[in-house]
Amino acid sequence: MTIGSIVAIYFLFFAASAFVLLPFGVKTDEEAGTPKVPGQADSAPHRFDLPRHLLRAALLGLLLFGLYYANWTYGWVKVEDLDFYNPS
């Protein structure tokens, strides 16, 4: 696997992790006990900590990429193992 492939696949895991982690660890203004701004949605976050969110996404992406790379290296799950329509 080339370095370009490694970076591209890690970026895909990072981006997917960033979207998956969006709803976790976020409080609304009601939960934080602060007044809402007029016109604000009830589900709007009180404070969104972007650096913390990106760090969490980077760590989850690194873990998932590590599992992917280990599977690519050692061949734990192969394409043939995922063929559910034509079992051998």
Coordinates of C-alpha atoms in Angstrom, one line a residue:
M1 CA 0.0 0.0 0.0
T2 CA 1.5 3.3 -1.0
I3 CA 1.6 6.4 1.2
G4 CA -1.0 8.1 -1.0
S5 CA -3.4 5.3 -0.5
I6 CA -2.8 5.3 3.3
V7 CA -3.5 9.1 3.5
A8 CA -6.6 8.8 1.3
I9 CA -8.1 5.9 3.2
Y10 CA -7.3 7.5 6.6
F11 CA -9.0 10.7 5.5
L12 CA -12.1 8.7 4.6
F13 CA -12.2 7.1 8.0
F14 CA -11.6 10.6 9.6
A15 CA -14.4 12.2 7.7
A16 CA -16.9 9.4 8.4
S17 CA -15.9 9.5 12.1
A18 CA -16.4 13.3 12.3
F19 CA -20.0 12.9 11.0
V20 CA -20.7 9.9 13.3
L21 CA -19.5 11.7 16.4
L22 CA -21.5 14.9 15.8
P23 CA -24.4 14.1 18.2
F24 CA -22.2 12.9 21.1
G25 CA -21.2 15.2 23.9
V26 CA -23.3 18.2 22.9
K27 CA -25.6 20.0 25.2
T28 CA -28.4 22.3 24.3
D29 CA -29.0 25.7 25.9
E30 CA -31.8 24.1 27.9
E31 CA -29.5 21.4 29.3
A32 CA -26.8 24.0 30.0
G33 CA -29.3 26.3 31.8
T34 CA -28.8 29.4 29.6
P35 CA -31.5 31.4 27.9
K36 CA -32.1 30.8 24.2
V37 CA -31.7 33.4 21.5
P38 CA -35.0 34.4 19.8
G39 CA -35.4 32.2 16.7
Q40 CA -32.9 29.6 17.9
A41 CA -33.8 25.9 17.3
D42 CA -34.4 23.8 20.4
S43 CA -31.8 21.3 19.3
A44 CA -29.0 23.9 18.7
P45 CA -25.9 23.2 20.6
H46 CA -25.0 25.5 23.5
R47 CA -21.3 25.5 22.6
F48 CA -19.6 23.4 19.9
D49 CA -15.9 22.7 20.7
L50 CA -14.5 22.1 17.2
P51 CA -10.9 21.3 18.2
R52 CA -12.1 18.7 20.7
H53 CA -14.5 17.2 18.1
L54 CA -11.7 17.0 15.5
L55 CA -9.4 15.4 17.9
R56 CA -12.0 12.7 18.8
A57 CA -12.6 12.1 15.1
A58 CA -8.9 11.8 14.4
L59 CA -8.5 9.3 17.2
L60 CA -11.5 7.2 16.1
G61 CA -10.3 7.4 12.4
L62 CA -6.9 6.3 13.5
L63 CA -8.3 3.3 15.3
L64 CA -10.6 2.3 12.4
F65 CA -7.8 2.7 9.9
G66 CA -5.5 0.6 12.1
L67 CA -8.1 -2.2 12.0
Y68 CA -8.5 -1.8 8.3
Y69 CA -4.7 -1.9 7.7
A70 CA -4.3 -4.9 10.0
N71 CA -7.0 -6.7 8.0
W72 CA -5.3 -5.7 4.8
T73 CA -2.0 -7.0 6.0
Y74 CA -3.1 -10.2 7.7
G75 CA -6.2 -11.0 5.6
W76 CA -8.6 -11.8 8.4
V77 CA -11.7 -11.0 6.3
K78 CA -11.5 -11.6 2.6
V79 CA -13.9 -10.6 -0.2
E80 CA -14.9 -14.3 -0.5
D81 CA -16.0 -14.2 3.1
L82 CA -18.5 -11.4 2.3
D83 CA -20.3 -13.3 -0.5
F84 CA -23.6 -14.1 1.2
Y85 CA -25.5 -15.0 -2.0
N86 CA -23.2 -17.8 -3.2
P87 CA -21.9 -19.6 -0.1
S88 CA -19.3 -22.3 -0.8

